[in-house]
PDB file of C-alpha atoms in Angstrom:
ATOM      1  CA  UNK P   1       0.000   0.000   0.000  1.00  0.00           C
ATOM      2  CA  UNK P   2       1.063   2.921  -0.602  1.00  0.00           C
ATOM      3  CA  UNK P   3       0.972   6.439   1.814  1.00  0.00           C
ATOM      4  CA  UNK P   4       1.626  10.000   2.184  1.00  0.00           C
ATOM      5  CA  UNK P   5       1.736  11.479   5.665  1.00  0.00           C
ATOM      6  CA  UNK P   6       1.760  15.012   6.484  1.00  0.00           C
ATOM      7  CA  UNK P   7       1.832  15.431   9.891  1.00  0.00           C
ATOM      8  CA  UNK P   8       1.397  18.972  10.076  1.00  0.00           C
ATOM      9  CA  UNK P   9      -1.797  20.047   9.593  1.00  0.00           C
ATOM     10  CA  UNK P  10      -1.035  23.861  10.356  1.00  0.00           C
ATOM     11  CA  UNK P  11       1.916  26.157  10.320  1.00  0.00           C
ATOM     12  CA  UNK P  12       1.975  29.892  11.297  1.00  0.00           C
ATOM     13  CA  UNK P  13       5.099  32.096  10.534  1.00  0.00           C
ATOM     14  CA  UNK P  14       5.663  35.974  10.281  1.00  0.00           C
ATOM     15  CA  UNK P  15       7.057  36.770   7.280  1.00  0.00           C
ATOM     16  CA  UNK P  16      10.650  36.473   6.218  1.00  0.00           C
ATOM     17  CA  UNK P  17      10.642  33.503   8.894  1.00  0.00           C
ATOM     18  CA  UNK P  18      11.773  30.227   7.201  1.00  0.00           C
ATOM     19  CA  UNK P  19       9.502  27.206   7.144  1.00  0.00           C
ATOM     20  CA  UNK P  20       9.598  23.353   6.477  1.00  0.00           C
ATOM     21  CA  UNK P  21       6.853  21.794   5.303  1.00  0.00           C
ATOM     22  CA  UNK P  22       7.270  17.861   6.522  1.00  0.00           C
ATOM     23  CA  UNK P  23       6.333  14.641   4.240  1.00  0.00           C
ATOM     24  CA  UNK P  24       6.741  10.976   4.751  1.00  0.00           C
ATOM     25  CA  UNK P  25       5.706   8.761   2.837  1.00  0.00           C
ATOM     26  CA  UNK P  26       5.555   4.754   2.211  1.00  0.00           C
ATOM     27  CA  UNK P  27       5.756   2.604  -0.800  1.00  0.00           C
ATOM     28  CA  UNK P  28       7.125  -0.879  -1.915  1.00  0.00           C
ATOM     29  CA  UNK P  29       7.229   0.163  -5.191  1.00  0.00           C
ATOM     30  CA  UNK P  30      11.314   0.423  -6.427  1.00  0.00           C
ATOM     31  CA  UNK P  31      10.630   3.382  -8.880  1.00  0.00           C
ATOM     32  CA  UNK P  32       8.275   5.948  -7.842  1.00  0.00           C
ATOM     33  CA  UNK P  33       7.725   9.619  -8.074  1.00  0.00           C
ATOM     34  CA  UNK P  34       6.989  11.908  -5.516  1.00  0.00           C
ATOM     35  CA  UNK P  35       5.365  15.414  -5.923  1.00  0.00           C
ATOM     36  CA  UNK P  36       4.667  18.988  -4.039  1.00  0.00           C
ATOM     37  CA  UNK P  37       1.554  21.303  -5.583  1.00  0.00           C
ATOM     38  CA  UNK P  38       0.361  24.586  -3.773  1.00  0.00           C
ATOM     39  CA  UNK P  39      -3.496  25.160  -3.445  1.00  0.00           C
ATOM     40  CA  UNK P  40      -3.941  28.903  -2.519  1.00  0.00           C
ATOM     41  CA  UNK P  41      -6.884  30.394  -0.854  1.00  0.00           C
ATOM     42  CA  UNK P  42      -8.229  30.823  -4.522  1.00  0.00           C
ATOM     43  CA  UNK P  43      -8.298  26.862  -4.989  1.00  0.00           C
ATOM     44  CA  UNK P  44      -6.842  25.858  -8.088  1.00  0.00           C
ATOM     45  CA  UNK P  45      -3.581  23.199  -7.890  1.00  0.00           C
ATOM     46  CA  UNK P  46      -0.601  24.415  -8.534  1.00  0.00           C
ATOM     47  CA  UNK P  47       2.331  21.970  -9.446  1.00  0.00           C
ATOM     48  CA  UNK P  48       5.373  22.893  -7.218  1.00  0.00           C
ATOM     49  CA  UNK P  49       8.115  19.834  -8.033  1.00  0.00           C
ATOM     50  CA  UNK P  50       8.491  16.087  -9.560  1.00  0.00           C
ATOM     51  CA  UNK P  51      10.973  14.186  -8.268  1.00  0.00           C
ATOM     52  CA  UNK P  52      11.801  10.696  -9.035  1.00  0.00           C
ATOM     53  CA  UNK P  53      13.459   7.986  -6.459  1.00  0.00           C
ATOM     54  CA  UNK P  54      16.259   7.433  -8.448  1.00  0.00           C
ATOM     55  CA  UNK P  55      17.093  11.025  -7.921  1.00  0.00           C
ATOM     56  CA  UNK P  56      18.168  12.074  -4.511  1.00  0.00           C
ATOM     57  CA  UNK P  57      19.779  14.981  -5.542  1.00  0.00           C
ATOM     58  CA  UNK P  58      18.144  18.113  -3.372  1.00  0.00           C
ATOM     59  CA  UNK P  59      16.684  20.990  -5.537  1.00  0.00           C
ATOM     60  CA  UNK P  60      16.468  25.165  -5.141  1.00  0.00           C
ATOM     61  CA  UNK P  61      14.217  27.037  -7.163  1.00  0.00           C
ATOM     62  CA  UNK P  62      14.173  30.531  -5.867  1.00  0.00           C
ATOM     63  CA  UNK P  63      13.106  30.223  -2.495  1.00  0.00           C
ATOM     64  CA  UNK P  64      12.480  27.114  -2.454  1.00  0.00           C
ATOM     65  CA  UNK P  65      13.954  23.787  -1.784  1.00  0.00           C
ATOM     66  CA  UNK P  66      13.436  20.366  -1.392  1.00  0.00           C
ATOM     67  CA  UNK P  67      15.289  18.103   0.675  1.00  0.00           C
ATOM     68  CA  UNK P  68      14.772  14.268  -0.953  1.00  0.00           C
ATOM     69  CA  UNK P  69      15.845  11.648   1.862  1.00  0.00           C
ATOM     70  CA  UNK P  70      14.832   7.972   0.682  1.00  0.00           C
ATOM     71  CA  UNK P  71      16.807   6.639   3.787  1.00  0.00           C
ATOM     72  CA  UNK P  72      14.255   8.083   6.240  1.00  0.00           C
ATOM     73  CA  UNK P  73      11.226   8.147   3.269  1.00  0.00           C
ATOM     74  CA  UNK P  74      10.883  11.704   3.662  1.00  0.00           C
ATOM     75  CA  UNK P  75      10.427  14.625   0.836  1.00  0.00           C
ATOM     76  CA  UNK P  76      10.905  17.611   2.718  1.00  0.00           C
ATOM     77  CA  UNK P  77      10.061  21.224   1.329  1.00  0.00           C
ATOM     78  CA  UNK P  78      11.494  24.227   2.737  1.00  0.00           C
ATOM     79  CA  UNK P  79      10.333  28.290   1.914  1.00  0.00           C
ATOM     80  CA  UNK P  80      13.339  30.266   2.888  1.00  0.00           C
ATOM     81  CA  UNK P  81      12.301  34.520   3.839  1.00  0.00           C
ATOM     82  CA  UNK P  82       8.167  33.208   3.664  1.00  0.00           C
ATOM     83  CA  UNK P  83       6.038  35.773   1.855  1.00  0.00           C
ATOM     84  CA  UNK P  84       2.544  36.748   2.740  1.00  0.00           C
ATOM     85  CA  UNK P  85       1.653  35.068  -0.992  1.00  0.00           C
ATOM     86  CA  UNK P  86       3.259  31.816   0.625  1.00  0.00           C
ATOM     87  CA  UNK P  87       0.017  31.348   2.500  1.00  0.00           C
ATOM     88  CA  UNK P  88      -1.873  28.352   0.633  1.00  0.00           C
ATOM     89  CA  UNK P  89      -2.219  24.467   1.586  1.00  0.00           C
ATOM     90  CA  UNK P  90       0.888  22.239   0.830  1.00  0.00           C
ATOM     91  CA  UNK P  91       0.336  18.921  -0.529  1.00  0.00           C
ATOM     92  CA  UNK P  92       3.069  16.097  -1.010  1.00  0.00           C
ATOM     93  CA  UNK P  93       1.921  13.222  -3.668  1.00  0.00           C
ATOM     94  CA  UNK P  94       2.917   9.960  -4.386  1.00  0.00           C
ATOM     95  CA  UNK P  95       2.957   7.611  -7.730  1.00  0.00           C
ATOM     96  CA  UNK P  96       4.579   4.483  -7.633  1.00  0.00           C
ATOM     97  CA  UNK P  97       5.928   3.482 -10.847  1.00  0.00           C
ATOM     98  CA  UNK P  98       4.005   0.783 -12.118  1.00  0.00           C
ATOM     99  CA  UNK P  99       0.825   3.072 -11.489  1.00  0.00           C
ATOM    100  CA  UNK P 100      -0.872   6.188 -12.962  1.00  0.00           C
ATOM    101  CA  UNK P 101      -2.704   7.019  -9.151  1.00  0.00           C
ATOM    102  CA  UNK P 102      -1.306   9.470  -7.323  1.00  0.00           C
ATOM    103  CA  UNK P 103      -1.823   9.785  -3.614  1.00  0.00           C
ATOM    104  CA  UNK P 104      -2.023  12.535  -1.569  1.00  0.00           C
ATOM    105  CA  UNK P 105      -1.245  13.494   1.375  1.00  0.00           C
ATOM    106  CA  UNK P 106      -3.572  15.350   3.932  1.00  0.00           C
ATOM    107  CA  UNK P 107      -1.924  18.588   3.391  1.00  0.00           C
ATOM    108  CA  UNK P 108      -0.205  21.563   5.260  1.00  0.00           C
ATOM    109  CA  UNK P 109      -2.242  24.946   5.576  1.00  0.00           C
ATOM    110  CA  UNK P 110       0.505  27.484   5.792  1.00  0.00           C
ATOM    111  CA  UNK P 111      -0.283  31.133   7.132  1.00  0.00           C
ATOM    112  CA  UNK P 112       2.352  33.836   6.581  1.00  0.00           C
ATOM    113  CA  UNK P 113       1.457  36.340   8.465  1.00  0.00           C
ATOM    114  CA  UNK P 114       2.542  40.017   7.498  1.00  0.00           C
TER     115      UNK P 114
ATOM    116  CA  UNK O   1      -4.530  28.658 -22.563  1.00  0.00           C
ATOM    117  CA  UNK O   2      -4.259  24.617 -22.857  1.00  0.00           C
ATOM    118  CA  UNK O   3      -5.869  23.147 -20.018  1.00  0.00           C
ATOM    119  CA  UNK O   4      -8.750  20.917 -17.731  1.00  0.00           C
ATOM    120  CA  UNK O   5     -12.141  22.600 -17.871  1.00  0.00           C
ATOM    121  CA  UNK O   6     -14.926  21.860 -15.342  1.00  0.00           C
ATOM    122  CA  UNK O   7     -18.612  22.984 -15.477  1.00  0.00           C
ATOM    123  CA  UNK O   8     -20.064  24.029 -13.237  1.00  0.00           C
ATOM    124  CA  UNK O   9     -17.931  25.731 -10.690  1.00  0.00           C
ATOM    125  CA  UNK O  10     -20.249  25.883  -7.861  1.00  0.00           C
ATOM    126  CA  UNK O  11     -23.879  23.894  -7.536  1.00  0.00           C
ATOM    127  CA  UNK O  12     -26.361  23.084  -4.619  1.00  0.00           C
ATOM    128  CA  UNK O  13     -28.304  20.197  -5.107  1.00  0.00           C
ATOM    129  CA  UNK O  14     -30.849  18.886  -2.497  1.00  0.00           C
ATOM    130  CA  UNK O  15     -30.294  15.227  -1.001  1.00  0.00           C
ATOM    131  CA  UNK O  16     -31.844  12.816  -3.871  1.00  0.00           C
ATOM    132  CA  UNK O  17     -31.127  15.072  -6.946  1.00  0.00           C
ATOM    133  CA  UNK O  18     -28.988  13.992  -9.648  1.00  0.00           C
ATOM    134  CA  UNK O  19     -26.358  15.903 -11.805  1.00  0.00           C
ATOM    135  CA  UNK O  20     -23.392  15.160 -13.840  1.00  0.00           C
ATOM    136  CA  UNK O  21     -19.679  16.679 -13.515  1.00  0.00           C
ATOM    137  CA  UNK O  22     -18.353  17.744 -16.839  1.00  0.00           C
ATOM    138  CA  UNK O  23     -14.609  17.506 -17.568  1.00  0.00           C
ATOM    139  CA  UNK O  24     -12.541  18.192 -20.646  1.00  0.00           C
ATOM    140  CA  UNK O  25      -9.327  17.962 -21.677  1.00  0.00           C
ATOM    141  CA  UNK O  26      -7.514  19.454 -24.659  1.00  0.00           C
ATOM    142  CA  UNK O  27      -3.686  18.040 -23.855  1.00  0.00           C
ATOM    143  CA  UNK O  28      -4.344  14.646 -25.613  1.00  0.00           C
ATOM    144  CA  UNK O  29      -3.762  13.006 -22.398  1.00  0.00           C
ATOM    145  CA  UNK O  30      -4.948   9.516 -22.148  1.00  0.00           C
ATOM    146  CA  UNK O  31      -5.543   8.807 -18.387  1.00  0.00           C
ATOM    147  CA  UNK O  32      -8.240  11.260 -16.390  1.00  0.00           C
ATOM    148  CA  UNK O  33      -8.878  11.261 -12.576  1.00  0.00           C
ATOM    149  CA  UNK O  34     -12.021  12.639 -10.540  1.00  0.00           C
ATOM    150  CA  UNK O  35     -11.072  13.245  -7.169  1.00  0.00           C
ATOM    151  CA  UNK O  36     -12.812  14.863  -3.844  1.00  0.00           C
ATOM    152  CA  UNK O  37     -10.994  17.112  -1.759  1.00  0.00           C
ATOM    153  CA  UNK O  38     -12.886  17.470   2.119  1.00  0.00           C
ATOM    154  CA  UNK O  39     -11.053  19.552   5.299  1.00  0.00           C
ATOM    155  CA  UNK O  40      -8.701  17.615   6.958  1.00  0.00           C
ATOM    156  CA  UNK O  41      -8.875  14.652   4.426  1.00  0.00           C
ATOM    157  CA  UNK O  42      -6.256  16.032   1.150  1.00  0.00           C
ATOM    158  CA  UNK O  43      -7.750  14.601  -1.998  1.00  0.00           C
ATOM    159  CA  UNK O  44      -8.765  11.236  -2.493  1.00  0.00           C
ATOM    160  CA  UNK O  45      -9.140   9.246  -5.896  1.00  0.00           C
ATOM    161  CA  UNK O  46     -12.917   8.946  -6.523  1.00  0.00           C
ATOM    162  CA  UNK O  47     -12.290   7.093 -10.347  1.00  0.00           C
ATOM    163  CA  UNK O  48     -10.442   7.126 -13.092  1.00  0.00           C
ATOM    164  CA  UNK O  49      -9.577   6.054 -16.496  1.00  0.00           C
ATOM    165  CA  UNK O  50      -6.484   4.965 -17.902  1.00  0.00           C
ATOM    166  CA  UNK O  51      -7.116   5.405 -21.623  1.00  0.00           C
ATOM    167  CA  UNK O  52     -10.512   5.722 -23.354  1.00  0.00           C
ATOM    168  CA  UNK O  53     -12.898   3.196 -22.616  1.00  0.00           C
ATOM    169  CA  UNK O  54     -11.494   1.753 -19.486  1.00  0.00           C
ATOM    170  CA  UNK O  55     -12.472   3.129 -16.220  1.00  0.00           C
ATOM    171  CA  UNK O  56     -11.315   1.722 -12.900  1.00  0.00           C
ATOM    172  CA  UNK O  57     -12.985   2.586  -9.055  1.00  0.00           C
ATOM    173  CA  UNK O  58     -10.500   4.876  -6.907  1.00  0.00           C
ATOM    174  CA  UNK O  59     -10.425   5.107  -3.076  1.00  0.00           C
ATOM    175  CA  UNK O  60     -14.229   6.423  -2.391  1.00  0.00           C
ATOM    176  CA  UNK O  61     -16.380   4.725  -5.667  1.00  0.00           C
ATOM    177  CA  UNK O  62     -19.398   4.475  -3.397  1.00  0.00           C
ATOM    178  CA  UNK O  63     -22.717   6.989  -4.746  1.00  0.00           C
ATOM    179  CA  UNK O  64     -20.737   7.762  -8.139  1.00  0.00           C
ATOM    180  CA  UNK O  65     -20.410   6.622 -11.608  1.00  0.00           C
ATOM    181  CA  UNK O  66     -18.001   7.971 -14.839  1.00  0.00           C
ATOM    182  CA  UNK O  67     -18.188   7.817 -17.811  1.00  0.00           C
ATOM    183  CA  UNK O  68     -15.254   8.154 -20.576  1.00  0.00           C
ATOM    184  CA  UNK O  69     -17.137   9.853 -22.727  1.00  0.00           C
ATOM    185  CA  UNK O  70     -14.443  10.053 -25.647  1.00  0.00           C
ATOM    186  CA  UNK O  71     -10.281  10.750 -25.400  1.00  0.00           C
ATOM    187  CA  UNK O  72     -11.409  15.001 -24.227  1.00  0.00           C
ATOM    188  CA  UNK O  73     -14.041  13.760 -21.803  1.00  0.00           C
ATOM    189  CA  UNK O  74     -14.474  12.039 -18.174  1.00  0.00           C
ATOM    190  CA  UNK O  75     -17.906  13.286 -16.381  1.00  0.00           C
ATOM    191  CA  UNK O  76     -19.206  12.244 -12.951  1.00  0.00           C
ATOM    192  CA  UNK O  77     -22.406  11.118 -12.339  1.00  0.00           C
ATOM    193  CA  UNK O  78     -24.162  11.506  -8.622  1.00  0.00           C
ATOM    194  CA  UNK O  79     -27.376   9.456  -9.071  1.00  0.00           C
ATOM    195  CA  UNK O  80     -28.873  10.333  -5.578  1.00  0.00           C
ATOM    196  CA  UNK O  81     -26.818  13.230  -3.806  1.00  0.00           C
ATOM    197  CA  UNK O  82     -26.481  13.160   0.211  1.00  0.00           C
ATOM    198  CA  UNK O  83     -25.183  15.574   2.187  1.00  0.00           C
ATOM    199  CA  UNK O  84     -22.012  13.031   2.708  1.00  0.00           C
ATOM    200  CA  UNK O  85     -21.334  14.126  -0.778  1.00  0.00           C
ATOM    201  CA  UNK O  86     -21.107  17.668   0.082  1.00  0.00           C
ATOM    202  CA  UNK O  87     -17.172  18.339  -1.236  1.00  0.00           C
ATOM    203  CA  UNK O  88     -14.860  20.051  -3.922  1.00  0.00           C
ATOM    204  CA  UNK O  89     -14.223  17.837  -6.923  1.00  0.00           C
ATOM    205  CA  UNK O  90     -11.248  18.236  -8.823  1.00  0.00           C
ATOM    206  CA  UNK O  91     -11.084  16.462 -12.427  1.00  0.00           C
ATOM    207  CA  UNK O  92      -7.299  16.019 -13.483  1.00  0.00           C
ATOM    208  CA  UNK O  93      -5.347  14.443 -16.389  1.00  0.00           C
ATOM    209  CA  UNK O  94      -2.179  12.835 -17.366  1.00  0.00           C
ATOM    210  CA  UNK O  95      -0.256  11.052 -19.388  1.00  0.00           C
ATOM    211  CA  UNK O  96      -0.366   7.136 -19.374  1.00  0.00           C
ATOM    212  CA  UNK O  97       2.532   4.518 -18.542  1.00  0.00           C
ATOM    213  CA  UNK O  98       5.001   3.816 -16.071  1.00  0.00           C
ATOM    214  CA  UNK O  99       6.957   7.350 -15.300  1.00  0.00           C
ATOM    215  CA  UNK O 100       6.776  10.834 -13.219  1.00  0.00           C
ATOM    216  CA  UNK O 101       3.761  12.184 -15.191  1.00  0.00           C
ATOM    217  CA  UNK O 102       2.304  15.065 -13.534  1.00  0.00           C
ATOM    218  CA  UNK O 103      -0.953  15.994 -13.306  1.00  0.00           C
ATOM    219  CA  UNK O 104      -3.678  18.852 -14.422  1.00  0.00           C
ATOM    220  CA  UNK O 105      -5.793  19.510 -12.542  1.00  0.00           C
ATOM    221  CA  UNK O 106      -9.097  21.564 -13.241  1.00  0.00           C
ATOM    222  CA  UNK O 107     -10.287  24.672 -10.645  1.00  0.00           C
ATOM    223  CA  UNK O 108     -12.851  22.621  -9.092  1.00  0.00           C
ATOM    224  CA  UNK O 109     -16.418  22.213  -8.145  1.00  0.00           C
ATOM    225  CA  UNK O 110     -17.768  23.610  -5.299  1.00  0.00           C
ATOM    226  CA  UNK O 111     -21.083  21.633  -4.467  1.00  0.00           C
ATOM    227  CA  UNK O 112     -23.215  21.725  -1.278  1.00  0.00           C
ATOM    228  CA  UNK O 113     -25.739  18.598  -0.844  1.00  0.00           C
ATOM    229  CA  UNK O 114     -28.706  19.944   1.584  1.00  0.00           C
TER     230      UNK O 114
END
């Protein structure tokens, strides 16, 4: 079975602060792909980052970064100087490889405040 | 702009009424996903379809039915709405076969079940 676990269901920084943004997640599968999207207040999913388990390789974009740790199954994402516009839910997603489903987890609801 | 389209955006139905979803697709993706998004709960697979013509159940089947209408089109049928069913849908899309495909999603339907 496969599982995403977000164990923080709320975060509250002040801006500039820098945040993590926690996932775990479980799979048997060898080759599998994990994901981050951003749903802000207005709704729509936003894709954030693909990364696939062969790939351990950490990644900036901007403020951003993900920290990819198969040893402890974990696909931490981390906003460096938060922004008020950072304030949205955070979900991490899982696909194993064999499979088109992707599972998410419950998501994070991140408030930046000003 | 390329892209998932849902109709409608918002709806209130009363507990027994019927409607439909409508999603389309104009990426040429084969594989299309329906899935409910409820506080506290992320999203969670409601069906899909790998390709046209097939269409499997996902994690919550129970008081819906699809239909692969053609390669653009993957609508959701409630038959007899209860309040349970009160949620955000999100329709999605992908590409088929074993690798990191990411998904569209649509902006969601907002529907109320009194």
């Amino acid at each position: 079975a496969q599982k995403v676990t977000q164990a923080q269901t709320e975060i509250s920084v002040v801006e500039k602060e820098d945040v993590t943004l926690d996932c775990v997640y479980e799979t048997r599968d060898t080759t599998y792909y994990l994901f981050w999207y951003k749903q802000p207040p207005s709704g729509e999913l936003v894709f954030l980052i693909r990364r696939n388990s062969f790939d351990e390789q950490n990644e900036i974009s901007g403020r951003y970064s993900w920290n990819f740790q198969k040893s402890t199954s974990s696909f931490n994402f981390t906003i460096t100087a938060s922004q008020v516009v950072d304030s949205a839910v955070y979900f991490c997603a899982l696909k194993g490889g064999a499979t088109n489903k992707l599972i998410f987890g419950t998501g994070t609801l991140l408030a930046v405040q000003p | 702009n390329a892209g998932v389209t849902q109709t409608p955006k918002f709806q209130v139905l009363k507990t027994g009424q019927s409607m439909t979803l409508q999603c389309a697709q104009d990426m040429n993706h084969n594989s299309m996903y329906w899935y409910r998004q409820d506080p506290g709960m992320g999203l969670r697979l409601i069906y899909y379809s790998a390709s046209e013509g097939t269409t499997d159940k996902g994690e919550v089947p129970n008081g819906y039915n699809v239909s692969r209408l053609n390669k653009r089109e993957f609508s959701l049928r409630l038959e007899s709405a209860a309040p349970s069913q009160t949620s955000v849908y999100f329709c999605a899309s992908s590409e088929t076969g074993p690798g990191g495909h990411g998904y569209t999603f649509g902006s969601g339907t907002r529907l109320t079940v009194v």
